[in-house]
PDB file of C-alpha atoms in Angstrom:
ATOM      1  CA  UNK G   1      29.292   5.209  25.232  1.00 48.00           C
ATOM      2  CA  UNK G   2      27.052   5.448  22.307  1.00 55.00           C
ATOM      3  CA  UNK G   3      26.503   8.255  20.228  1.00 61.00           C
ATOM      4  CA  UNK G   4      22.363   9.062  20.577  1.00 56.00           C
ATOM      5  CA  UNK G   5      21.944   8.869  16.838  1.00 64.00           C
ATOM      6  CA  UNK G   6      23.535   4.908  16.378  1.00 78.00           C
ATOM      7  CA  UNK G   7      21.459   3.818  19.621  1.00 90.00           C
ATOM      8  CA  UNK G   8      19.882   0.411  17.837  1.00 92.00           C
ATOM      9  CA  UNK G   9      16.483  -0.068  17.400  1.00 93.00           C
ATOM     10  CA  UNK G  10      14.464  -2.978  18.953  1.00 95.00           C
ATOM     11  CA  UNK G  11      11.511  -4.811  17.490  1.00 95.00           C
ATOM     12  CA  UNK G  12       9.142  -3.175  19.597  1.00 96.00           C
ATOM     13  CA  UNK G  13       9.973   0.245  18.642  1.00 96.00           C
ATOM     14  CA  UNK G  14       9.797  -0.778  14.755  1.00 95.00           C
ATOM     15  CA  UNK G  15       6.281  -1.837  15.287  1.00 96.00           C
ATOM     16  CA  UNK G  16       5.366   1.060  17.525  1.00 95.00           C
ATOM     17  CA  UNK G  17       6.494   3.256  14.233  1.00 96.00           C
ATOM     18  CA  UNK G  18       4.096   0.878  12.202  1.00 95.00           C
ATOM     19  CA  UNK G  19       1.510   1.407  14.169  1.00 94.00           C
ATOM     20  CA  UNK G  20       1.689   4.778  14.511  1.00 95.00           C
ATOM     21  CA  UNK G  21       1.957   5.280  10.445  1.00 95.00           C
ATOM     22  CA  UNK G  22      -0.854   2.977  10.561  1.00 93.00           C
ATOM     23  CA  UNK G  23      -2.946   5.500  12.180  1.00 92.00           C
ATOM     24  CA  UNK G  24      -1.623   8.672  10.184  1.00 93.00           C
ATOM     25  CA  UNK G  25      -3.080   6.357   6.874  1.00 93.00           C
ATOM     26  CA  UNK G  26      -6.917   6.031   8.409  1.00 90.00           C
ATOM     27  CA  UNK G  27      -6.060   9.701   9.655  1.00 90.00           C
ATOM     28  CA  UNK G  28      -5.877  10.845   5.815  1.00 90.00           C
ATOM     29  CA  UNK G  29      -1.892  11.933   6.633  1.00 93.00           C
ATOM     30  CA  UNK G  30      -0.308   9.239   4.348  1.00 93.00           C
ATOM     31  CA  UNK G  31      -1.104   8.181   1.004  1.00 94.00           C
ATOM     32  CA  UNK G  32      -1.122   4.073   0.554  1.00 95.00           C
ATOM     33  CA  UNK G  33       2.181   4.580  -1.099  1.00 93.00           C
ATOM     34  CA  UNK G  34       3.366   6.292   1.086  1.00 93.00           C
ATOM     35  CA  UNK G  35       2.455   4.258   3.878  1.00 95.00           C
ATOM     36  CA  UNK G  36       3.440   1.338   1.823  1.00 94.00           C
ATOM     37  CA  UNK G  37       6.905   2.371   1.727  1.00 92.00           C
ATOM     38  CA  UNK G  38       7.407   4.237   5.425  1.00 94.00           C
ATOM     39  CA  UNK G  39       6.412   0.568   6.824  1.00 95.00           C
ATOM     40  CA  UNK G  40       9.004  -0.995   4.741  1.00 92.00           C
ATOM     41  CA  UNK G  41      11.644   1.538   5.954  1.00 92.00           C
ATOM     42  CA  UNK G  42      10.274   1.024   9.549  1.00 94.00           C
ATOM     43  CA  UNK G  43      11.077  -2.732   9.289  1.00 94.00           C
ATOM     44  CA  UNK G  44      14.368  -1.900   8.116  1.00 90.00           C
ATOM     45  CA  UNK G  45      16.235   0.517   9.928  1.00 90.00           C
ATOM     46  CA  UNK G  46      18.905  -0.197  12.382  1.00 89.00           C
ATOM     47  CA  UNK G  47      18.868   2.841  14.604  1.00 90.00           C
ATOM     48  CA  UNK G  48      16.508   4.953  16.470  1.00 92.00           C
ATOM     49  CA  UNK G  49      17.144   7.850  14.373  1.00 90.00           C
ATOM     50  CA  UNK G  50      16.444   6.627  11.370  1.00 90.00           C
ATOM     51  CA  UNK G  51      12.846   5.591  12.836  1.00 92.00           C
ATOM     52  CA  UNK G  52      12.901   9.236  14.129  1.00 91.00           C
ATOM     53  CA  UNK G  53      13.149   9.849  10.597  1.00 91.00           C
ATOM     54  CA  UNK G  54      10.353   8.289   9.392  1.00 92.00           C
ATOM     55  CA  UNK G  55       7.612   9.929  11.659  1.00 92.00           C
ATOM     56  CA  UNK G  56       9.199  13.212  11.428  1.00 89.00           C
ATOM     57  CA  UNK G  57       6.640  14.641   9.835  1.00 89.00           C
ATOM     58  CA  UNK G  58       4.069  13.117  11.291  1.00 91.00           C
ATOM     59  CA  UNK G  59       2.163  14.226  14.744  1.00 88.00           C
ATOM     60  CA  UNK G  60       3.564  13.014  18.250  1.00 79.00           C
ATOM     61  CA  UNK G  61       1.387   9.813  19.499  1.00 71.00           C
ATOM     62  CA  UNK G  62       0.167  11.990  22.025  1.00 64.00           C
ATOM     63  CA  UNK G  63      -1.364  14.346  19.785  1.00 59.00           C
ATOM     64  CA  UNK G  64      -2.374  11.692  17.658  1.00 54.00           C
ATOM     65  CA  UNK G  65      -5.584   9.988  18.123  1.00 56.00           C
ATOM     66  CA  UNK G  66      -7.003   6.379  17.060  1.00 53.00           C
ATOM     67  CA  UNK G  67     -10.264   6.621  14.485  1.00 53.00           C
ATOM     68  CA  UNK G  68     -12.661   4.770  16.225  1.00 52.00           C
ATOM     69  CA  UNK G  69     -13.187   1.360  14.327  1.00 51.00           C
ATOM     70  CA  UNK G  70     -15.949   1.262  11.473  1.00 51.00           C
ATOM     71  CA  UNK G  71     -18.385  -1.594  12.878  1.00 48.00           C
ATOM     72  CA  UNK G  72     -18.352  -4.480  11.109  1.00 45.00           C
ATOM     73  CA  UNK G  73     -22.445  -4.456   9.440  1.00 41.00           C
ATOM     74  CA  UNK G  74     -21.943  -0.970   8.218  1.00 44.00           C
ATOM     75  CA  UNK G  75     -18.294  -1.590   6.618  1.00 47.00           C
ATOM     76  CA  UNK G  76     -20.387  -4.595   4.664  1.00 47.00           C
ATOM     77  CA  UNK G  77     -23.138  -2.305   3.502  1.00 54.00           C
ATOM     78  CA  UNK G  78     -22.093   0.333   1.079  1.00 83.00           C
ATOM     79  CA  UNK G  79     -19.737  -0.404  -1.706  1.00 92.00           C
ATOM     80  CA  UNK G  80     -18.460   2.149  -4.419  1.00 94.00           C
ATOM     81  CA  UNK G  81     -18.804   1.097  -7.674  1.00 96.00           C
ATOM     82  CA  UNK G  82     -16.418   1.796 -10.629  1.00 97.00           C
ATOM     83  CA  UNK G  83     -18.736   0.008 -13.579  1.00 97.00           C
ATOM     84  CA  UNK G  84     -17.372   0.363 -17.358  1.00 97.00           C
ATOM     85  CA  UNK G  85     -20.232  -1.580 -20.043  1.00 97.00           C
ATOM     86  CA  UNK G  86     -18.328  -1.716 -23.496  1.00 96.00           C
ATOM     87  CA  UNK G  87     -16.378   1.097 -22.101  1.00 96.00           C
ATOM     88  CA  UNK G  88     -13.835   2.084 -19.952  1.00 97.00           C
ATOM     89  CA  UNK G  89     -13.579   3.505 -16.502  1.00 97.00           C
ATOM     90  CA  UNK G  90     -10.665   4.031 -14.499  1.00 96.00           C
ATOM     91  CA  UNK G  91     -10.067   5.910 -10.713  1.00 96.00           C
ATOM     92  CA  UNK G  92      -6.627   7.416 -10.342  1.00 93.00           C
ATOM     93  CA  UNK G  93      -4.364  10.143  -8.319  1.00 92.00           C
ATOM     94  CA  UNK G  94      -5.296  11.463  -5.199  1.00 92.00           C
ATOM     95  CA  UNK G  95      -8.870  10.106  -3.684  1.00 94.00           C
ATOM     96  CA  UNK G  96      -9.908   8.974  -0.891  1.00 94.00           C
ATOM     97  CA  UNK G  97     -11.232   5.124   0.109  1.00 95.00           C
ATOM     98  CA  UNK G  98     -13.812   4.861   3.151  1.00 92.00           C
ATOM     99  CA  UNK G  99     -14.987   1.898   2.049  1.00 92.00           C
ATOM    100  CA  UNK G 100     -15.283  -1.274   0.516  1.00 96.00           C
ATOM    101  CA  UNK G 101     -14.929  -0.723  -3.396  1.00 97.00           C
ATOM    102  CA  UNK G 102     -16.557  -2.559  -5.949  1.00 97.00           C
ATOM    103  CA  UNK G 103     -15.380  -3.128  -9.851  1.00 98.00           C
ATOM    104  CA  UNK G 104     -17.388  -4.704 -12.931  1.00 98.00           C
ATOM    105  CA  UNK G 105     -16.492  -4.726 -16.140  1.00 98.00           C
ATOM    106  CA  UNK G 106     -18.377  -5.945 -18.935  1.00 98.00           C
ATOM    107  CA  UNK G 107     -17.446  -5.978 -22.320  1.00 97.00           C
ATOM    108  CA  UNK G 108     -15.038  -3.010 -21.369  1.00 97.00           C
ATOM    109  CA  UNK G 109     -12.185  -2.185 -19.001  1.00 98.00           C
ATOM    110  CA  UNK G 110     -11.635  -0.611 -15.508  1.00 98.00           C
ATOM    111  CA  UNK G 111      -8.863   0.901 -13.285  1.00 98.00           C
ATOM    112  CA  UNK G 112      -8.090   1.362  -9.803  1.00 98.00           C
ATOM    113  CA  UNK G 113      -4.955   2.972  -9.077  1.00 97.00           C
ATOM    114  CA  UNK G 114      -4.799   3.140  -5.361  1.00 97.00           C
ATOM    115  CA  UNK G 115      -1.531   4.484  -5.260  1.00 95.00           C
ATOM    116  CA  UNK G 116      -2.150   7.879  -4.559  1.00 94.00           C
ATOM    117  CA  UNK G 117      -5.103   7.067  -2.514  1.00 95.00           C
ATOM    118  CA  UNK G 118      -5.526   7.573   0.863  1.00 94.00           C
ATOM    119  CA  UNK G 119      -6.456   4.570   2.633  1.00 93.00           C
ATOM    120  CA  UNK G 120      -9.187   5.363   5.624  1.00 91.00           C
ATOM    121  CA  UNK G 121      -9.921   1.648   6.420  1.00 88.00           C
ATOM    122  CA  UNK G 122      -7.589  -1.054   7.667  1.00 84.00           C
ATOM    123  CA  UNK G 123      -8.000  -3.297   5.194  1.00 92.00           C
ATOM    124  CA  UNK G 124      -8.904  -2.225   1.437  1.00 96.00           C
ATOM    125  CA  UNK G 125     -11.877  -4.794   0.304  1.00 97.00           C
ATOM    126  CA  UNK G 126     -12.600  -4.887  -3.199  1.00 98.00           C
ATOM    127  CA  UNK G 127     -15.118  -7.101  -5.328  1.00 98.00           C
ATOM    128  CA  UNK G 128     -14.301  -7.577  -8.911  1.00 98.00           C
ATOM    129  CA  UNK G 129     -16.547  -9.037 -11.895  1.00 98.00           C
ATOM    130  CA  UNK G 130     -15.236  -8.919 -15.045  1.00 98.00           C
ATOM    131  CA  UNK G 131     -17.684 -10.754 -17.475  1.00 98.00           C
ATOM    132  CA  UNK G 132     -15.875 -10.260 -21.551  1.00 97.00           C
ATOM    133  CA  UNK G 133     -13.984  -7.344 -19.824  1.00 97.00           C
ATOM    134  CA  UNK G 134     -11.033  -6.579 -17.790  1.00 98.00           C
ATOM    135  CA  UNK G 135     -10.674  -5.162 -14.331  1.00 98.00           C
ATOM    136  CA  UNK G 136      -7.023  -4.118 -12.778  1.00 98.00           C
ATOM    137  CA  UNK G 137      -6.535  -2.726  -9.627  1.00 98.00           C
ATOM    138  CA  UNK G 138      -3.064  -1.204  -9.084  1.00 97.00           C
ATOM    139  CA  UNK G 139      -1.513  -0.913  -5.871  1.00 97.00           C
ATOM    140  CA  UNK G 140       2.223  -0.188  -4.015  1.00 94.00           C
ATOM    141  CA  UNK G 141       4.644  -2.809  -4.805  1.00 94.00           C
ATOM    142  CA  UNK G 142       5.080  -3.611  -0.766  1.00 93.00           C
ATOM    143  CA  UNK G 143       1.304  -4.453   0.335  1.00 95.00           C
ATOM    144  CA  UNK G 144      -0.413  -7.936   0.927  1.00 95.00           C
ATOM    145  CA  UNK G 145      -2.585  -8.949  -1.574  1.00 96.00           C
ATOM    146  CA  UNK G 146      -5.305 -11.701  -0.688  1.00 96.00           C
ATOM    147  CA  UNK G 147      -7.225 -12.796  -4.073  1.00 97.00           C
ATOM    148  CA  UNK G 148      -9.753 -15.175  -4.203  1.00 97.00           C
ATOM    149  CA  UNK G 149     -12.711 -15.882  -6.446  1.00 97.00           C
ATOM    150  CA  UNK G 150     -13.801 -18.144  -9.222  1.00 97.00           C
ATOM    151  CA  UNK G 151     -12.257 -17.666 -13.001  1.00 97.00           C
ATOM    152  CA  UNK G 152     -14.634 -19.475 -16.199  1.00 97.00           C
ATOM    153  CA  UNK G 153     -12.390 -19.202 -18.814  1.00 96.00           C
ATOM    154  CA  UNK G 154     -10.677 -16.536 -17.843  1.00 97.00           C
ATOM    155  CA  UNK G 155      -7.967 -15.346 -15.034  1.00 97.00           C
ATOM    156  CA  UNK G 156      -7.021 -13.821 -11.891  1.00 97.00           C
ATOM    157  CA  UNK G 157      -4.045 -13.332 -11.057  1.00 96.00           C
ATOM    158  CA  UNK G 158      -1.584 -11.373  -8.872  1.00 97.00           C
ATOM    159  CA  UNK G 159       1.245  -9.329  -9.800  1.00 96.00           C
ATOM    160  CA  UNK G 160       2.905  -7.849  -6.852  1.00 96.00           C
ATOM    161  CA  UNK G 161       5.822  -7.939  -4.931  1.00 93.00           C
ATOM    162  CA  UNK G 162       4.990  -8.493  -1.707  1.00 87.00           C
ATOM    163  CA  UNK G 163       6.547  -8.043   2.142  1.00 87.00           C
ATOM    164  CA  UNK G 164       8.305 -10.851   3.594  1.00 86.00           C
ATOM    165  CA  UNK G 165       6.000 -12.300   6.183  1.00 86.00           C
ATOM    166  CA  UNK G 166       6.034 -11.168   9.370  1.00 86.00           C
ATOM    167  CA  UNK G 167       5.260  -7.501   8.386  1.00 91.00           C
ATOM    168  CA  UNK G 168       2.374  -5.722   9.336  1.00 92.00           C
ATOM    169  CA  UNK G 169       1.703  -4.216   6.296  1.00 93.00           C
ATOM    170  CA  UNK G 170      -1.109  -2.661   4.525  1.00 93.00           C
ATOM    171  CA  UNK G 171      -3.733  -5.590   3.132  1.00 95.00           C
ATOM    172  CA  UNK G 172      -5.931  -5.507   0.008  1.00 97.00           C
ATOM    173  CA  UNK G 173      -8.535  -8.026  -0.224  1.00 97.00           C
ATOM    174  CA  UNK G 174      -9.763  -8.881  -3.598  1.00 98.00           C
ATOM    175  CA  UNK G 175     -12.837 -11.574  -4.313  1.00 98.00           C
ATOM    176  CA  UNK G 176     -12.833 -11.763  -8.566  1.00 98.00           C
ATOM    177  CA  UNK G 177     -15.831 -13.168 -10.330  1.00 98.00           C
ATOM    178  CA  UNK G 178     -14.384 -13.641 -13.511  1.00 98.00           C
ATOM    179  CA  UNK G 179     -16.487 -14.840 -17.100  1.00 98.00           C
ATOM    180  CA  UNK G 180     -14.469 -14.944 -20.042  1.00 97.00           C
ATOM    181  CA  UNK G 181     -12.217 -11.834 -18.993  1.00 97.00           C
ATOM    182  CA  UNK G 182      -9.345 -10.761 -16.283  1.00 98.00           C
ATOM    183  CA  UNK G 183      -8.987  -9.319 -13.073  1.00 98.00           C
ATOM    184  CA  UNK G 184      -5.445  -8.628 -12.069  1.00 98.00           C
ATOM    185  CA  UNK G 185      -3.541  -6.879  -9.319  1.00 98.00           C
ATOM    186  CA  UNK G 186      -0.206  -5.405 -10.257  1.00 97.00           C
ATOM    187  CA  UNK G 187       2.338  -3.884  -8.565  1.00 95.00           C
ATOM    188  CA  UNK G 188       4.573  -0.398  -9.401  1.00 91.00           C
ATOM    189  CA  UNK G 189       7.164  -1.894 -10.982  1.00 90.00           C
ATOM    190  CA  UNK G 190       4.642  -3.316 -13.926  1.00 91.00           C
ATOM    191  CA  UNK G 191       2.824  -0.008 -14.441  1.00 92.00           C
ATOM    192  CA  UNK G 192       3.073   3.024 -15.561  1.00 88.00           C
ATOM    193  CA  UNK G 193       5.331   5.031 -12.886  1.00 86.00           C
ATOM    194  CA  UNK G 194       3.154   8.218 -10.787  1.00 82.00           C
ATOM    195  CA  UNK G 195       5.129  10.815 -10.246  1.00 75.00           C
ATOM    196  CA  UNK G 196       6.563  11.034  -6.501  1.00 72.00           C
ATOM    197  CA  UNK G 197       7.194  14.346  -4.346  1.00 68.00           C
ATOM    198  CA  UNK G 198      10.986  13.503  -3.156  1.00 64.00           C
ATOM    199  CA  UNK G 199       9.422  13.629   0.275  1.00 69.00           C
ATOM    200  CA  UNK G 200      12.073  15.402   2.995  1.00 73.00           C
ATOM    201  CA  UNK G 201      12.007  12.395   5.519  1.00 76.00           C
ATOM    202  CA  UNK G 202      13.414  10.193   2.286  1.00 78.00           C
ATOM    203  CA  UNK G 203      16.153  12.157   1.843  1.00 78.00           C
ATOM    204  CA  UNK G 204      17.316  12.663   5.409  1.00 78.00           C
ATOM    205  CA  UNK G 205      16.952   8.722   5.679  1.00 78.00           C
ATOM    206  CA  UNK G 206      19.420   8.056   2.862  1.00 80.00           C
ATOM    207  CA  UNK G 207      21.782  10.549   4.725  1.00 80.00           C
ATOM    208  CA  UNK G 208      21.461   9.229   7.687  1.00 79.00           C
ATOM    209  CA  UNK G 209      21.419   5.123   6.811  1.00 76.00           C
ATOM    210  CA  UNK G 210      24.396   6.125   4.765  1.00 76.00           C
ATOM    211  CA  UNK G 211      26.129   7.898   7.708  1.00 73.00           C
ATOM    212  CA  UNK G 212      25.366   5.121  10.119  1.00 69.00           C
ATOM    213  CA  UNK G 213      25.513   1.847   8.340  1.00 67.00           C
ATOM    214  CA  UNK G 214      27.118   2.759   4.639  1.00 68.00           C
ATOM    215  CA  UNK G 215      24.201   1.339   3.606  1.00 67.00           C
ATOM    216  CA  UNK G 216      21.219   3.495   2.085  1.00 65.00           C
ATOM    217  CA  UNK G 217      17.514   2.474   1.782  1.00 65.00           C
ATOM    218  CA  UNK G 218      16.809   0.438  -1.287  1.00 64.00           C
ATOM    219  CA  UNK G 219      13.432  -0.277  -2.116  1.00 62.00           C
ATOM    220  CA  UNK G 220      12.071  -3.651  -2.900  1.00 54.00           C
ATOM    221  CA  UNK G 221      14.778  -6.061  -5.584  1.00 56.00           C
ATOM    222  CA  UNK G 222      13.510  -6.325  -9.160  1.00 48.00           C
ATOM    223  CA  UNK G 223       9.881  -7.920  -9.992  1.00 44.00           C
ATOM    224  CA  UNK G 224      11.570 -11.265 -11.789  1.00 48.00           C
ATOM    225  CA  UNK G 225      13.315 -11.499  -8.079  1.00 44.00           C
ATOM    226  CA  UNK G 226      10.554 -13.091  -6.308  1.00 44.00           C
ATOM    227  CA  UNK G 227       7.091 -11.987  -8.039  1.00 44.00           C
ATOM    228  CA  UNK G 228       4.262 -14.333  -7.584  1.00 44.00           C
ATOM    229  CA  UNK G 229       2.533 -15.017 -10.956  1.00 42.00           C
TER     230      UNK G 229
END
């Protein structure tokens, strides 16, 4: 008979735990890091408990209730701007994103760190212009990135490592207008590090993956592994 804590997980349970961080992020519970790296664990474990793990902290999905979707015209119709003109501006630590974001930088340099942010919308939509300047928008090493846009003599590029596919993870959609300058999207591993509460569900998963499978959580392999350029 099976112990209860080595009962193995199935696929639907993994992305019943997905969803269900999915809806602490819109709730404000979970940062995007956070909820970055929870849904990476999620698609990892083995067990039951060590999904148990992961929402330990969270509310039941009883007591937890859906946001009711944003409709679609007024998600479209407010932006907020970060704009830096032969300056710099940059958007860090904790704050909170409702809405579609917008970045220009001429002749100067802005930052979005959404690391610490937390993430009301399902998808984060951003519009970049960088015209002589440089825009970079820093995210979880983890998420999807979708960039699109049009360069003139300049670049976009992405910098992230990303989920396998498959994984339901969070999405950040980027359109770049770029003149003479950069936008780029970068992952943790190529910026400066934030510094990280050891949360308590982290360290009772290493316990417990160790325990169960000798094998404890790692977190995604190093960026030359499999980094897109």
């Amino acid at each position: 008979m099976n112990e209860p804590d080595a009962i193995r997980a199935s696929d639907a349970e993994r992305e019943a735990v997905v969803e269900r961080l999915r809806i602490a992020s819109v709730e404000g519970r979970l940062t995007l890091g956070e909820l970055t790296e929870r849904t990476e664990a999620a698609y990892t474990a083995v067990t039951q408990a060590e999904l148990a793990v992961i929402t330990s902290d969270l509310p039941s999905p009883a007591q937890a209730h859906a946001p009711a979707p944003v409709p679609a015209a007024q998600e479209g119709r407010s932006r907020r701007w970060s704009v830096a003109v032969m300056g710099d501006s940059k958007r860090r630590g904790k704050w909170r994103i409702d809405q579609g974001l917008g970045a220009v930088a001429v002749m100067g340099d802005v930052v979005l760190d959404l690391r610490e942010a937390e993430v009301r919308t399902g998808v984060v939509d951003i519009v970049a212009t960088a015209v002589m300047g440089d825009v970079k928008i820093i995210v979880p090493d983890g998420v999807d990135v979708d960039l699109e846009g049009i360069a003139i003599m300049g670049d976009k590029k992405v910098q992230v490592l990303e989920a396998p596919p498959g994984m339901n993870v969070p999405l950040i959609r980027v359109k770049a207008y770029v003149l003479m300058g950069e936008v780029k999207v970068i992952g943790d591993s190529r910026a400066k590090p934030v510094k990280k509460a050891w949360a308590a569900w982290r360290e009772h998963w290493n316990e417990l993956r160790g325990e169960l499978t000798g094998e404890p959580y790692r977190r995604l392999p190093p960026p030359d592994s499999h980094h897109r350029p």
